[in-house]
Amino acid sequence: MASDLTPRTQGRGPRGAAAGARTGAAGQASAWPAAAGPRDPDARFRSRQWRQRLEIAFFVTPALVLFAVFVVVPIVQAGRYSMFKWNGLGPMDNFIGFQNYANALADTIFQRAVTNNLLIVVLSIAIQLPIGLAIALLLNRSFPGRTAMRVIVFVPYVLAEVVAGVIWALLLQPNGPLDSVLDAVGLGFVKQVWLGDPGFALWTVIGVLTWKYVGLAIVLLLAGLQGVPEELNEAASIDGASWWQVQRKITIPLLGPTIRTWIFLSMIGSLQLFDMVWILTKGGPANATVTMATYLINQGTERSQYGYASAVAVLLFAISFILAILYQTFIQRNDSDDASVVRGRRKVSR
Amino acid sequence: MTAVAAPPSRGPRPRVARVRADRRRVGPLVYVAAVVVAVAVLAPVVYAVISGFRSNGQLAENPVGLPSPWVWQNYVNVLTGGNFWKYALNSTIIALITTAVVVVLGIMAAYPLARYRFKGRDGLYMVFVLGLLFPATVAIIPLFLQIRDLGLVNTFWGVALPQAAFALPVTVVILRPFLQALPKELEEAASIDGASRIGFFWRILVPLSGPGMVTVGVLAFVGSWNAYLLPLLILNDPAMKTLPLGVADFSTQYASDTAGVLAFTSLAVIPALVFFLTMQKRIVSGLQGAVKG
């Protein structure tokens, strides 16, 4: 996404800003003339270049080492482990090629996990976007208590997923608090065995995820709304447009880039979903709520099939990566005029 | 708002539009909707906190209700039990190490990426940007084995360093535009005054990037504080566990003591909520920065 490369361009055309950044960089390069270098301009240039390389290395190396040791190496290793049948201990000598991948793709539980993840991706967007948009439009109007509301809607997002999960697990117990509230208000007939019914547990998880994550959508959409000039709204209402017409024809279309970015974040988060499911159901009952991440932890650390779990991890990454690239190529490409750069952040959206 | 972390040279934004929200008539419907939303959002948390003041007998009799009488024992037990403080301390230490490592290494890496011109700069930046696509979940199995081989299982560093590594991409992506936006006249002035580029970095750039560093620091801290999967695999020693692990353990070990679980969980929420309320603007601006660049 170009906003990475040419950010903070509100108010200027993106192209102009990019050009500005380029000339800026050129200006910086000349800010440090080699004051007391050798007379020969070539040698002066070379020594300056060496100095600069050392400086760059000094600044970048620590981060790169940390990144290599804990991010790059494990990811490469995942690819290697995935070719072996290996329990994590002892020599890794049972090379089985792509057999782990074939096994995973043929496993009905893994297929279930992929289906569940995709369902969560689609439903999270389909449920949270309308709710988030409605609440954001509501909070964008001026009324006493608006600031407090903005803080309140964001509270669930800040709670640890584990903490939220433990609270919800208690609320959703059979004959627990939620059921008794439903009884009290005469809605007893909607009661379910929320987390224990294989046919319903996934819906419950999606409901809890909505509670936890709709705040992120609201906060991002509110930020997007503040970029919509008030003059547009005023002009439209002078022309006789109703509040709803203004929102539908002007505000929401202008929110397009924000919405598309949020969808991307939500999608990556849904694909990596682990904590909440692990706390609420451990992927059960009867694998009804299994996700790719709970499946891989189950196979890896719980059953010590590290080779197989690594193959699942590679598949999880491949699916996330392909969806991210497709999304960037076909949906977000219009939001930027620069080379598209894939981005997203699990912790932001999970 | 982004304005908090906005670098000085940003073009003027339509400020009026931001300050003035839609001022037209707000009907009673808006208030009703606002109350419904607030209740739906807060009810679970409020329920947990208040029910922590009830006894298990009261909870069994009626799962929803006000405490009568108010029972302080659950909270007192948690606070005097020792485990809670141990977990909170462990969480704090790990979060502080993670934050310190990621902020220091992040700004160092962002500096040349923002203000030097060199071959391979864009390629180097892409390495970090691609890192955004690799959350720890994907690499968790080999990461666990790697940490085991490094002998870092059951250590604070074994959790903090990988967390910092996985937080680096978002840190660099937020900080780079921030550093790019600082006016180049500063650099020229520093150079005329005889500062080296490294001197410029320490004496001018670092102090000026305070807001940006706070934003990425808060994001790293909250991420570490709430983390579950990595600590779950790395920390099996009860003495090393963090609060999320403690909450999960407590809720399974003492499942029959519902009131105790609610008290423990409520107390675990408090640090996060206090931190959020004080840092709210930073967290929100950081998220928006992460989205808008």
XYZ file of C-alpha atoms in Angstrom:
643
model
C 0.000 0.000 0.000
C 1.453 3.276 -1.011
C 0.508 5.013 2.160
C 3.497 3.211 3.642
C 5.874 4.713 1.235
C 4.390 8.133 0.869
C 2.511 8.634 4.082
C 1.167 11.768 5.663
C 0.067 13.082 2.357
C -3.342 14.328 3.307
C -3.965 17.600 1.589
C -1.359 17.032 -1.073
C -1.597 14.870 -4.128
C 0.175 11.565 -3.516
C 2.351 11.992 -6.568
C 3.432 15.429 -5.536
C 4.251 14.175 -2.087
C 6.296 11.310 -3.415
C 8.277 13.669 -5.559
C 8.733 15.924 -2.562
C 10.094 13.062 -0.511
C 12.538 12.229 -3.228
C 13.924 15.718 -3.554
C 14.003 15.918 0.215
C 16.192 12.863 0.382
C 18.468 14.288 -2.263
C 18.768 17.450 -0.239
C 19.701 15.471 2.828
C 22.426 13.631 1.036
C 24.195 16.903 0.415
C 23.748 18.154 3.934
C 26.996 16.587 5.037
C 29.748 17.623 2.620
C 33.026 15.929 3.441
C 34.486 18.921 5.187
C 38.109 17.893 5.504
C 38.473 15.047 3.069
C 41.279 14.498 0.544
C 41.483 16.950 -2.362
C 40.716 14.401 -5.033
C 36.931 14.534 -5.436
C 36.728 10.839 -6.293
C 38.589 9.742 -3.189
C 36.552 12.151 -1.142
C 33.403 10.601 -2.528
C 34.640 7.093 -1.809
C 35.600 7.788 1.773
C 32.286 9.463 2.334
C 30.548 6.441 0.916
C 32.442 4.105 3.213
C 31.635 6.218 6.201
C 28.002 6.225 5.261
C 27.952 2.448 4.831
C 29.432 2.019 8.291
C 26.844 4.348 9.750
C 24.012 2.508 8.063
C 25.364 -0.815 9.277
C 25.662 0.559 12.802
C 22.017 1.626 12.834
C 20.422 -1.280 11.009
C 22.420 -4.311 12.151
C 20.946 -4.808 15.645
C 17.394 -4.790 14.295
C 18.305 -7.053 11.406
C 20.032 -9.570 13.680
C 17.033 -9.747 16.015
C 14.689 -10.022 13.044
C 16.798 -12.736 11.424
C 17.154 -14.849 14.564
C 13.544 -14.792 15.677
C 11.562 -14.190 12.483
C 13.435 -15.189 9.342
C 15.217 -18.297 10.643
C 12.097 -19.839 12.241
C 10.090 -19.228 9.076
C 12.753 -20.859 6.908
C 13.005 -23.681 9.449
C 9.254 -24.217 9.263
C 9.690 -24.959 5.568
C 12.496 -27.413 6.341
C 10.787 -29.196 9.245
C 7.662 -29.597 7.154
C 9.509 -32.108 4.951
C 10.277 -34.464 7.831
C 8.407 -36.749 10.118
C 9.828 -35.457 13.378
C 8.758 -35.318 17.003
C 10.937 -32.338 17.921
C 13.550 -34.399 19.743
C 16.364 -36.503 18.408
C 17.772 -36.466 14.891
C 15.605 -35.223 12.074
C 16.352 -38.011 9.608
C 13.002 -39.230 8.376
C 12.636 -37.184 5.188
C 9.171 -37.651 3.717
C 9.018 -34.853 1.138
C 5.588 -33.362 0.766
C 3.827 -36.167 2.593
C 2.949 -33.919 5.571
C 1.264 -31.472 3.222
C -0.660 -34.241 1.518
C -1.747 -35.609 4.891
C -2.853 -32.200 6.129
C -4.827 -31.389 2.992
C -6.529 -34.785 3.167
C -7.352 -34.470 6.883
C -11.019 -33.619 7.383
C -10.236 -31.736 10.599
C -7.768 -29.504 8.786
C -10.320 -28.933 6.031
C -12.791 -28.027 8.742
C -10.260 -25.591 10.202
C -9.747 -23.878 6.841
C -13.511 -23.653 6.292
C -13.997 -22.237 9.783
C -11.284 -19.637 9.246
C -12.780 -18.546 5.940
C -16.247 -18.416 7.495
C -14.885 -16.277 10.337
C -13.170 -13.977 7.826
C -16.379 -13.436 5.852
C -18.764 -13.200 8.794
C -16.501 -10.903 10.832
C -16.589 -8.458 7.950
C -20.275 -8.932 7.171
C -21.292 -8.428 10.813
C -18.768 -5.933 12.126
C -18.764 -3.550 9.178
C -22.465 -2.551 9.310
C -22.432 -2.370 13.112
C -19.162 -0.461 13.152
C -20.333 1.935 10.476
C -23.641 2.570 12.239
C -21.962 3.261 15.579
C -19.249 5.393 13.978
C -21.848 7.539 12.203
C -23.724 7.816 15.493
C -20.632 8.861 17.425
C -19.669 11.339 14.745
C -22.633 13.480 15.698
C -22.261 15.900 18.515
C -23.995 15.039 21.760
C -23.011 15.174 25.420
C -21.093 12.072 26.404
C -19.678 11.527 22.948
C -16.076 11.493 24.156
C -16.915 8.967 26.869
C -18.636 6.780 24.288
C -15.538 6.777 22.121
C -13.515 5.439 25.022
C -16.185 2.903 26.001
C -16.534 1.268 22.593
C -12.800 0.678 22.525
C -12.544 -1.042 25.923
C -13.097 -4.642 24.724
C -10.389 -4.235 22.120
C -7.803 -3.360 24.749
C -8.591 -6.291 27.028
C -6.406 -9.337 26.574
C -8.177 -11.919 24.465
C -7.632 -14.406 27.297
C -9.305 -12.172 29.860
C -12.259 -11.489 27.577
C -12.455 -15.207 26.804
C -12.522 -16.240 30.462
C -15.269 -13.722 31.251
C -17.363 -14.842 28.276
C -16.861 -18.512 29.064
C -18.414 -17.828 32.476
C -21.233 -15.724 31.034
C -22.101 -18.435 28.521
C -22.239 -21.391 30.917
C -25.436 -23.436 30.718
C -27.934 -21.732 33.039
C -25.320 -19.050 33.560
C -25.673 -15.274 33.636
C -26.601 -14.825 29.967
C -29.306 -17.489 30.102
C -30.825 -16.027 33.238
C -30.860 -12.536 31.722
C -32.585 -13.931 28.633
C -35.145 -15.661 30.853
C -35.718 -12.496 32.838
C -36.501 -10.395 29.760
C -38.728 -13.075 28.252
C -36.279 -14.195 25.581
C -35.804 -17.637 27.123
C -36.592 -19.283 23.796
C -33.335 -18.074 22.174
C -31.252 -19.881 24.802
C -28.636 -22.261 23.465
C -25.973 -24.553 24.809
C -23.736 -21.717 23.689
C -20.322 -23.353 23.718
C -21.245 -27.011 24.112
C -23.370 -27.544 21.030
C -21.245 -28.501 18.005
C -23.904 -27.017 15.769
C -23.876 -23.646 17.495
C -20.453 -23.114 19.094
C -18.928 -21.432 16.033
C -21.721 -18.849 15.993
C -21.080 -18.138 19.659
C -17.368 -17.639 18.985
C -18.194 -15.265 16.133
C -20.525 -13.356 18.440
C -17.824 -12.941 21.078
C -15.319 -11.885 18.407
C -17.769 -9.231 17.249
C -18.003 -7.865 20.787
C -14.214 -7.866 21.079
C -13.281 -6.366 17.731
C -16.060 -4.074 16.572
C -14.349 -1.318 18.595
C -11.396 -1.372 16.223
C -13.687 -0.847 13.244
C -15.415 2.019 15.030
C -12.192 3.784 15.969
C -10.726 3.483 12.483
C -13.957 4.553 10.791
C -14.259 7.534 13.129
C -10.763 8.578 12.137
C -11.785 8.226 8.495
C -14.923 10.265 9.084
C -12.851 13.129 10.401
C -11.190 13.349 7.039
C -14.564 13.975 5.378
C -14.874 17.742 4.995
C -17.871 19.215 6.773
C -18.411 21.556 3.802
C -19.536 18.621 1.684
C -22.186 17.676 4.209
C -23.327 21.262 4.517
C -23.543 21.747 0.778
C -25.544 18.569 0.394
C -27.975 19.446 3.157
C -28.437 22.950 1.734
C -29.370 21.214 -1.492
C -32.048 19.403 0.457
C -30.415 16.058 1.104
C -31.564 14.237 4.222
C -29.084 13.085 6.875
C -29.333 9.533 5.600
C -28.827 10.601 2.001
C -25.721 12.551 2.961
C -24.263 9.521 4.736
C -25.112 7.124 1.959
C -24.091 9.194 -1.035
C -21.199 11.189 0.363
C -19.782 10.023 3.663
C -19.684 6.274 3.146
C -18.150 6.433 -0.340
C -15.468 8.768 0.998
C -14.733 6.223 3.728
C -13.827 3.675 1.054
C -10.074 3.549 1.693
C -10.540 3.294 5.469
C -13.070 0.497 5.064
C -10.834 -1.415 2.683
C -7.879 -1.110 5.048
C -9.960 -2.278 7.997
C -11.199 -5.266 5.987
C -7.618 -6.217 5.300
C -6.619 -6.029 8.962
C -9.706 -7.954 10.005
C -9.031 -10.631 7.417
C -5.437 -11.250 8.516
C -6.556 -11.311 12.158
C -9.332 -13.821 11.477
C -6.957 -16.133 9.647
C -4.545 -16.181 12.603
C -7.241 -16.563 15.258
C -6.036 -18.578 18.248
C -6.313 -17.125 21.776
C -10.066 -16.632 21.966
C -10.919 -20.049 20.532
C -8.354 -21.778 22.742
C -9.865 -20.228 25.869
C -13.520 -20.641 24.908
C -13.564 -24.119 23.354
C -10.030 -25.403 22.629
C -11.373 -25.917 19.101
C -14.190 -28.182 20.275
C -16.767 -29.482 20.794
C -16.028 -32.229 18.274
C -13.750 -29.843 16.332
C -16.696 -27.553 15.637
C -14.636 -24.407 16.255
C -11.187 -25.619 15.187
C -9.072 -22.982 13.418
C -5.825 -23.442 11.536
C -3.872 -21.990 14.477
C -5.513 -24.165 17.150
C -5.063 -27.172 14.869
C -1.369 -26.542 14.437
C -0.769 -26.018 18.160
C -2.752 -29.155 18.884
C -0.686 -31.202 16.444
C 2.620 -29.568 17.380
C 3.113 -28.964 21.054
C 0.278 -31.187 22.299
C 1.047 -34.218 20.146
C 4.718 -33.539 19.333
C 4.223 -33.899 15.578
C 6.515 -30.980 14.835
C 7.113 -31.842 11.196
C 3.419 -32.125 10.504
C 2.597 -28.957 12.489
C 5.242 -27.066 10.506
C 3.562 -28.128 7.271
C 0.270 -26.798 8.653
C 2.027 -23.535 9.567
C 3.359 -23.188 6.025
C -0.131 -23.812 4.655
C -1.573 -21.220 7.058
C 0.995 -18.727 5.874
C 0.426 -19.579 2.212
C -3.326 -19.088 2.546
C -2.893 -15.750 4.377
C -0.318 -14.612 1.864
C -2.379 -15.512 -1.196
C -5.506 -13.850 0.193
C -3.495 -10.761 1.131
C -1.965 -10.491 -2.331
C -5.304 -11.058 -4.050
C -6.930 -8.460 -1.854
C -4.188 -5.931 -2.478
C -4.225 -6.570 -6.197
C -7.932 -6.516 -6.872
C -9.446 -4.389 -4.141
C -6.931 -2.050 -2.622
C -4.974 -1.241 -5.736
C -7.047 1.846 -6.427
C -6.239 3.289 -3.034
C -2.671 3.899 -4.020
C -0.773 4.955 -7.042
C 2.477 3.429 -5.907
C 3.717 -0.134 -6.065
C 1.441 -2.066 -3.793
C 3.004 -3.156 -0.587
C 1.334 -5.798 1.446
C 0.832 -4.969 5.044
C -1.311 -5.731 8.005
C -0.750 -6.585 11.547
C -2.156 -9.419 13.510
C -2.081 -7.799 16.920
C -3.760 -4.764 15.517
C -6.699 -6.665 14.264
C -6.902 -9.727 16.417
C -5.810 11.347 16.771
C -3.000 11.285 14.329
C -2.367 14.910 15.109
C -0.792 13.823 18.381
C 1.914 11.924 16.644
C 1.949 14.110 13.587
C 5.382 15.180 12.536
C 5.933 18.907 12.510
C 6.060 19.471 8.781
C 2.728 17.909 7.947
C 0.530 19.924 5.707
C -2.463 21.546 7.354
C -5.451 19.272 7.589
C -9.047 20.374 7.456
C -9.080 21.072 11.147
C -12.507 22.652 11.131
C -14.054 19.500 9.772
C -12.503 17.486 12.559
C -13.461 19.660 15.458
C -16.977 20.288 14.257
C -18.849 17.068 14.074
C -22.273 16.867 12.559
C -24.054 19.443 14.658
C -27.543 19.106 13.374
C -30.398 18.039 15.616
C -29.665 14.973 17.641
C -32.883 13.152 18.353
C -33.612 10.998 21.389
C -32.965 7.973 19.193
C -29.271 8.773 19.229
C -29.193 8.687 23.017
C -31.110 5.430 23.144
C -28.703 3.898 20.649
C -25.698 5.215 22.573
C -26.979 3.722 25.825
C -27.677 0.361 24.183
C -24.184 0.265 22.714
C -22.535 1.264 25.983
C -24.437 -1.394 27.917
C -23.673 -4.125 25.382
C -19.994 -3.233 25.425
C -19.501 -2.787 29.146
C -21.932 -5.315 30.633
C -19.562 -8.321 30.594
C -16.758 -6.387 32.263
C -19.051 -4.740 34.824
C -20.639 -8.112 35.529
C -17.244 -9.662 36.256
C -16.164 -6.848 38.578
C -19.429 -6.742 40.563
C -19.875 -10.500 40.762
C -16.386 -10.713 42.238
C -18.006 -9.175 45.331
C -20.511 -12.021 45.662
C -20.060 -15.414 47.233
C -20.316 -18.644 45.287
C -23.551 -19.305 47.138
C -25.029 -16.033 45.918
C -23.860 -16.787 42.373
C -25.386 -20.258 42.430
C -28.687 -18.955 43.709
C -28.944 -16.298 41.059
C -26.160 -15.832 38.478
C -27.092 -12.197 37.885
C -27.639 -9.837 40.755
C -26.108 -7.316 43.046
C -23.991 -8.556 45.943
C -25.925 -8.876 49.172
C -24.027 -8.668 51.327
C -20.894 -7.417 49.578
C -18.135 -9.982 49.991
C -14.579 -8.664 49.935
C -13.023 -12.032 50.562
C -12.550 -13.006 46.888
C -10.543 -9.903 46.090
C -8.639 -10.089 49.357
C -7.717 -13.709 48.655
C -6.372 -12.859 45.215
C -4.425 -9.844 46.419
C -2.887 -11.645 49.388
C -2.358 -14.942 47.568
C 0.965 -13.921 46.048
C 0.436 -15.488 42.632
C -1.369 -12.459 41.284
C 1.488 -10.118 42.148
C 4.046 -12.565 40.806
C 2.208 -12.836 37.480
C 1.731 -9.071 37.300
C 5.423 -8.510 37.975
C 6.426 -11.054 35.322
C 4.085 -9.431 32.799
C 5.521 -6.020 33.613
C 9.141 -7.115 33.258
C 8.507 -8.876 29.945
C 6.504 -5.957 28.574
C 9.191 -3.467 29.610
C 12.008 -5.489 28.019
C 9.973 -5.955 24.839
C 9.158 -2.251 24.655
C 12.709 -1.096 25.327
C 14.226 -3.452 22.757
C 11.703 -2.673 20.057
C 11.820 1.101 20.509
C 15.626 1.337 20.562
C 16.235 -1.058 17.675
C 13.206 0.256 15.775
C 14.247 3.881 15.739
C 17.830 2.966 14.915
C 16.660 0.944 11.921
C 14.128 3.548 10.827
C 16.715 6.343 10.776
C 18.797 5.253 7.768
C 15.662 3.992 6.042
C 14.162 7.453 6.403
C 17.063 9.825 5.954
C 19.910 8.141 4.086
C 20.035 7.471 0.388
C 21.667 4.191 -0.422
C 21.349 1.289 -2.755
C 19.075 -1.381 -1.390
C 17.180 0.978 0.888
C 13.814 0.071 -0.564
C 14.723 -3.601 -0.499
C 15.652 -3.372 3.167
C 12.401 -1.594 3.925
C 10.483 -4.302 2.083
C 12.047 -6.910 4.377
C 10.359 -5.231 7.313
C 7.109 -4.592 5.465
C 6.876 -8.255 4.489
C 7.485 -9.080 8.138
C 4.062 -7.599 8.819
C 2.588 -10.616 7.115
C 4.298 -13.058 9.455
C 2.623 -12.926 12.820
C 4.237 -15.124 15.437
C 1.449 -17.695 15.072
C 2.733 -18.822 11.695
C 6.258 -19.506 12.896
C 5.373 -20.517 16.428
C 6.510 -24.142 16.194
C 10.024 -23.513 14.831
C 10.215 -20.402 16.992
C 9.554 -22.526 20.060
C 12.224 -25.010 18.974
C 14.661 -22.166 18.264
C 14.114 -20.661 21.714
C 14.519 -24.100 23.246
C 17.816 -24.590 21.402
C 19.017 -21.168 22.541
C 18.299 -22.240 26.119
C 15.804 -19.425 26.641
C 12.803 -21.518 27.719
C 11.381 -20.233 31.008
C 13.267 -16.952 30.795
C 11.940 -13.423 30.354
C 14.231 -12.930 27.364
C 12.820 -16.008 25.680
C 9.463 -14.243 25.457
C 10.579 -10.623 25.169
C 13.111 -10.968 22.345
C 10.819 -12.837 19.907
C 7.987 -10.462 20.759
C 10.262 -7.509 20.036
C 11.370 -9.132 16.781
C 7.799 -9.628 15.620
C 6.892 -6.074 16.684
C 9.790 -4.578 14.707
C 8.007 -4.409 11.334
C 5.092 -2.329 12.562
C 7.493 -0.143 14.539
C 9.689 0.579 11.543
C 6.650 1.153 9.327
C 5.236 3.715 11.771
C 8.530 5.439 12.594
C 9.969 5.809 9.097
C 7.419 8.292 7.763
C 7.635 10.073 11.081
C 11.380 10.565 10.715
C 11.057 11.413 7.026
C 8.751 14.271 7.849
C 11.211 16.078 10.113
C 12.436 19.125 8.168
C 15.761 18.707 6.451
C 16.791 22.198 7.572
C 17.399 20.671 10.996
C 19.942 18.366 9.455
C 21.609 21.197 7.549
C 21.783 23.316 10.671
C 23.272 20.444 12.667
C 25.814 19.793 9.943
C 26.819 23.462 9.822
C 27.221 23.417 13.588
C 29.619 20.499 13.191
C 27.470 17.618 14.348
C 28.068 14.237 12.778
C 25.145 12.254 11.502
C 25.298 10.031 14.546
C 25.407 13.101 16.746
C 22.419 14.450 14.859
C 20.616 11.174 15.504
C 21.164 11.187 19.279
C 20.905 14.895 19.990
C 18.179 16.025 17.625
C 16.310 13.186 15.987
C 15.710 11.057 19.082
C 14.396 13.909 21.238
C 12.172 15.134 18.410
C 10.713 11.683 17.768
C 9.412 11.382 21.307
C 5.736 11.189 20.297
C 6.399 8.595 17.607
C 8.442 6.470 19.990
C 5.758 6.677 22.659
C 3.175 5.486 20.135
C 5.150 2.451 19.018
C 6.205 1.810 22.600
C 2.610 1.756 23.812
C 1.621 -0.605 21.003
C 4.493 -2.962 21.843
C 3.707 -2.799 25.553
C 0.004 -3.571 25.114
C 0.796 -6.350 22.650
C 3.222 -7.947 25.081
C 0.941 -7.451 28.087
C -1.926 -9.249 26.351
C 0.122 -11.957 24.633
C -0.892 -15.536 25.264
C 0.370 -18.009 22.680
C 4.108 -17.387 22.929
C 4.241 -17.241 26.758
C 2.041 -20.351 26.813
C 4.714 -22.297 24.966
C 7.826 -20.701 26.475
C 6.889 -20.306 30.151
C 5.886 -23.550 31.855
C 7.512 -22.760 35.174
C 4.690 -21.494 37.438
C 7.058 -18.892 38.871
C 7.566 -17.325 35.432
C 3.971 -17.103 34.220
C 2.390 -13.887 33.014
C -1.058 -12.520 33.854
C -2.904 -13.947 30.811
C -1.454 -17.380 31.584
C -2.359 -16.876 35.227
C -5.943 -15.983 34.359
C -6.294 -19.003 32.087
C -4.738 -21.321 34.694
C -6.770 -19.951 37.554
C -10.001 -20.310 35.611
C -9.355 -23.992 34.889
C -7.786 -24.912 38.252
C -10.468 -23.300 40.370
C -13.331 -23.683 37.925
C -15.769 -24.404 40.753
C -14.806 -21.188 42.560
C -16.614 -18.921 40.112
C -16.473 -15.897 42.398
C -12.723 -16.352 42.815
C -12.216 -16.598 39.052
C -14.245 -13.431 38.519
C -12.240 -11.563 41.163
C -8.933 -12.740 39.714
C -9.970 -11.841 36.172
C -11.302 -8.435 37.203
C -8.059 -7.583 38.952
C -6.131 -8.684 35.869
C -8.224 -6.293 33.766
C -7.433 -3.277 35.911
C -3.810 -2.680 34.848
C -4.771 -2.915 31.177
C -7.727 -0.570 31.622
C -5.780 2.010 33.624
C -2.993 1.899 31.092
C -5.493 2.241 28.264
C -7.283 5.185 29.819
C -4.048 7.081 30.367
C -2.568 6.156 26.992
C -5.824 6.093 25.039
C -4.830 8.800 22.570
C -1.487 7.159 21.875
C -3.001 3.745 21.288
C -5.636 5.088 18.948
C -3.205 7.288 17.057
C -0.815 4.380 16.773
C -3.472 2.157 15.298
C -4.527 4.854 12.906
C -0.922 5.437 12.002
C -0.535 1.740 11.346
C -3.489 1.895 9.031
C -3.003 5.186 7.313
C 0.795 5.140 7.290
